[in-house]
CSV table of C-alpha atoms in Angstrom, one decimal:
chain,number,residue,atom,x,y,z
E,231,VAL,CA,3.2,-30.9,5.7
E,232,ALA,CA,3.0,-27.1,6.9
E,233,THR,CA,1.2,-28.0,9.7
E,234,ASP,CA,4.0,-30.6,10.6
E,235,ILE,CA,6.8,-29.7,12.3
E,236,ALA,CA,9.3,-32.5,12.4
E,237,ALA,CA,8.4,-32.2,8.3
E,238,LEU,CA,9.5,-28.5,8.1
E,239,ARG,CA,12.6,-29.5,10.2
E,240,GLU,CA,13.2,-32.2,8.1
E,241,LEU,CA,12.8,-29.9,4.8
E,242,GLY,CA,15.1,-27.8,6.8
E,243,VAL,CA,12.9,-24.9,7.1
E,244,PRO,CA,14.9,-23.6,10.0
E,245,ASP,CA,17.5,-22.7,7.7
E,246,PHE,CA,15.9,-20.1,6.0
E,247,TYR,CA,15.6,-16.4,6.6
E,248,ARG,CA,12.3,-15.8,5.3
E,249,ALA,CA,8.7,-18.0,5.2
E,250,VAL,CA,5.6,-17.4,3.1
E,251,VAL,CA,2.1,-18.9,4.9
E,252,ALA,CA,-0.1,-18.3,1.4
E,253,ILE,CA,-2.5,-20.4,2.9
E,254,GLY,CA,-6.2,-18.3,2.8
E,255,GLY,CA,-8.8,-20.8,3.0
E,256,ASP,CA,-7.9,-22.9,6.0
E,257,LEU,CA,-7.8,-20.5,8.9
E,258,GLU,CA,-6.4,-23.6,11.2
E,259,ALA,CA,-3.5,-24.4,9.3
E,260,SER,CA,-2.7,-21.0,8.1
E,261,ILE,CA,-2.8,-20.3,12.2
E,262,LEU,CA,-1.1,-23.3,12.8
E,263,SER,CA,1.8,-23.1,10.2
E,264,THR,CA,2.6,-19.3,10.9
E,265,SER,CA,2.7,-20.7,14.7
E,266,LEU,CA,5.1,-23.0,13.8
E,267,LEU,CA,7.3,-21.1,11.6
E,268,VAL,CA,7.6,-18.5,14.9
E,269,GLU,CA,8.5,-21.7,16.9
E,270,LEU,CA,11.2,-22.3,14.2
E,271,GLU,CA,12.5,-18.7,14.8
E,272,ILE,CA,12.0,-17.7,11.3
E,273,ALA,CA,13.5,-14.0,11.1
E,274,ASP,CA,11.0,-12.6,8.3
E,275,ILE,CA,7.5,-14.1,8.4
E,276,TRP,CA,4.7,-13.2,5.6
E,277,ALA,CA,1.6,-14.2,6.0
E,278,LYS,CA,-1.9,-14.0,4.2
E,279,ALA,CA,-5.0,-13.0,5.7
E,280,ILE,CA,-8.5,-13.6,4.5
E,281,SER,CA,-9.9,-11.2,7.3
E,282,HIS,CA,-9.2,-8.3,9.4
E,283,GLN,CA,-9.7,-11.0,12.2
E,284,HIS,CA,-7.4,-13.4,10.6
E,285,LYS,CA,-4.8,-10.7,10.2
E,286,ARG,CA,-4.7,-9.9,13.9
E,287,ILE,CA,-4.3,-13.5,15.0
E,288,LEU,CA,-1.6,-13.5,12.7
E,289,GLU,CA,0.1,-10.5,14.2
E,290,ARG,CA,-0.5,-11.9,17.8
E,291,ILE,CA,1.3,-15.1,17.2
E,292,GLY,CA,4.1,-13.7,15.5
E,293,ALA,CA,3.7,-13.0,11.7
E,294,HIS,CA,6.0,-10.1,10.9
E,295,HIS,CA,3.7,-9.1,8.2
E,296,VAL,CA,0.5,-10.1,7.1
E,297,VAL,CA,-1.3,-9.1,3.6
E,298,LEU,CA,-4.6,-8.8,2.8
E,299,PRO,CA,-4.6,-9.0,-0.8
E,300,GLU,CA,-8.7,-9.3,-1.9
E,301,HIS,CA,-9.2,-6.1,0.7
E,302,ASP,CA,-5.8,-4.5,-0.8
E,303,MET,CA,-7.1,-5.2,-4.4
E,304,GLY,CA,-10.7,-4.4,-3.4
E,305,GLU,CA,-9.4,-1.1,-2.0
E,306,ARG,CA,-7.4,-0.1,-5.1
E,307,VAL,CA,-10.1,-0.9,-7.8
E,308,ALA,CA,-12.9,1.2,-5.8
E,309,HIS,CA,-10.6,4.2,-6.1
E,310,LEU,CA,-9.7,3.6,-9.6
E,311,VAL,CA,-13.3,2.7,-10.8
E,312,SER,CA,-14.3,6.4,-8.9
E,313,GLY,CA,-12.6,7.5,-11.9
E,314,ARG,CA,-10.8,10.5,-10.4
E,315,MET,CA,-7.6,8.4,-9.7
E,316,LEU,CA,-5.5,6.7,-12.3
E,317,ASP,CA,-3.7,4.3,-10.1
E,318,TYR,CA,-3.5,3.9,-6.3
E,319,VAL,CA,-1.6,2.4,-3.8
E,320,GLU,CA,-1.6,2.1,0.1
E,321,VAL,CA,1.9,2.3,1.6
E,322,ASP,CA,0.6,2.3,4.6
E,323,GLU,CA,-2.5,2.2,7.2
E,324,ASP,CA,-3.0,6.2,6.9
E,325,PHE,CA,-1.0,7.0,3.6
E,326,ALA,CA,-1.1,6.6,0.1
E,327,LEU,CA,0.0,7.3,-3.6
E,328,ALA,CA,-2.4,8.2,-5.9
E,329,LYS,CA,-1.7,9.0,-9.8
E,330,THR,CA,-4.0,11.6,-11.1
E,331,ARG,CA,-4.6,15.0,-12.7
E,332,PRO,CA,-3.7,18.4,-11.4
E,333,PRO,CA,-7.1,20.2,-10.1
E,334,ARG,CA,-7.6,23.7,-11.5
E,335,GLU,CA,-6.4,25.4,-8.8
E,336,ILE,CA,-3.0,24.9,-9.0
E,337,VAL,CA,-2.4,24.8,-12.8
E,338,GLY,CA,-0.2,26.9,-14.0
E,339,VAL,CA,1.2,27.5,-10.3
E,340,ALA,CA,4.9,26.7,-9.4
E,341,LEU,CA,3.8,24.1,-6.5
E,342,GLY,CA,6.4,25.9,-4.0
E,343,GLU,CA,3.6,29.0,-4.5
E,344,SER,CA,0.9,26.7,-4.8
E,345,GLY,CA,-0.1,26.1,-0.7
E,346,LEU,CA,-0.9,22.3,-2.2
E,347,ARG,CA,0.5,21.0,0.9
E,348,LYS,CA,-0.9,23.3,3.8
E,349,LYS,CA,-4.2,23.5,1.8
E,350,HIS,CA,-4.8,20.2,1.1
E,351,GLY,CA,-2.2,17.9,3.4
E,352,VAL,CA,-0.5,16.4,0.1
E,353,THR,CA,2.2,16.4,-1.7
E,354,VAL,CA,3.1,16.1,-5.5
E,355,VAL,CA,5.9,14.0,-5.5
E,356,SER,CA,6.3,13.2,-9.4
E,357,VAL,CA,4.7,14.8,-12.5
E,358,LYS,CA,4.6,13.4,-16.3
E,359,ALA,CA,3.5,16.1,-18.9
E,360,LYS,CA,2.2,14.6,-22.3
E,361,GLY,CA,4.3,12.8,-24.2
E,362,GLU,CA,7.1,12.4,-21.6
E,363,GLY,CA,8.2,9.9,-18.5
E,364,PHE,CA,7.6,10.7,-14.8
E,365,THR,CA,10.1,13.3,-13.1
E,366,TYR,CA,10.7,14.6,-9.9
E,367,ALA,CA,8.4,17.0,-8.6
E,368,THR,CA,10.2,20.3,-7.2
E,369,LEU,CA,9.0,23.4,-6.0
E,370,ASP,CA,9.2,25.6,-9.2
E,371,THR,CA,7.3,22.9,-11.0
E,372,VAL,CA,4.8,24.4,-12.7
E,373,LEU,CA,1.9,22.0,-13.6
E,374,GLN,CA,-0.1,22.0,-16.6
E,375,TYR,CA,-3.8,20.7,-17.8
E,376,GLY,CA,-3.1,17.0,-19.2
E,377,ASP,CA,-0.2,16.5,-17.0
E,378,GLU,CA,-0.6,13.2,-14.9
E,379,ILE,CA,0.9,14.0,-10.8
E,380,ILE,CA,1.7,11.3,-8.5
E,381,ILE,CA,0.5,12.6,-5.1
E,382,ALA,CA,1.3,11.5,-1.5
E,383,GLY,CA,-0.4,11.9,1.8
E,384,PRO,CA,-2.7,10.6,4.2
E,385,ILE,CA,-5.5,8.6,2.6
E,386,ALA,CA,-8.5,10.6,3.7
E,387,LYS,CA,-6.7,13.5,2.1
E,388,VAL,CA,-5.6,12.0,-1.2
E,389,GLU,CA,-9.3,11.1,-1.2
E,390,ARG,CA,-10.1,14.6,-1.0
E,391,PHE,CA,-7.7,16.3,-3.0
E,392,ALA,CA,-8.1,14.0,-6.0
E,393,GLU,CA,-11.9,14.7,-6.1
E,394,ARG,CA,-10.8,18.0,-6.9
E,395,THR,CA,-9.2,17.2,-10.3
C-alpha cells in the first residue's frame, strides 16, 4: 500500500502534516514510499535508514529527517561500554551530551574559575550531587567527588573529557 500513490490518496495521506517511513529491510519500498510522500507534499517526512548510503538517498529525494536507529544505538552503547560515560546522546553530527563524573582537576573549584570550556571545549550543563536530583550548573557551582555531571560539546571533546574521569 505504501508504494502505491493511489492507495495513499485513498487513505487520506495527503491530509496529514507528518509521515513516518519505518521500512528498513526493503530499500526499494523505503525509497519509493518516501518519494511518494514527497510527491504528495507532506510537510514533515521522517524516514528510517539502515545505512549511511540509504540515508543519503532518502535525504536527496526529500525526507526531512532521516534516522539510523541501529547505528545510533550502537554508538551510544559503545560509549557506555567504555565505562567512563554513564549516558551519551549525539544531538547533531558533531555535538553530544554525556553524563559522566567530574575529573579530579575540577573538583572543589567553581566552574567559572576552572577554565573548563577554554581548556577542554565542553560545558557542564547540569549537576547531580549524591542523594539529590539534577540541577542547572552555574559559574558558581563547585563539583564534589561522586557528583554526576552532564556535559555538552563537540563529540571528540566530550569523549576526551570523559576519559579524564
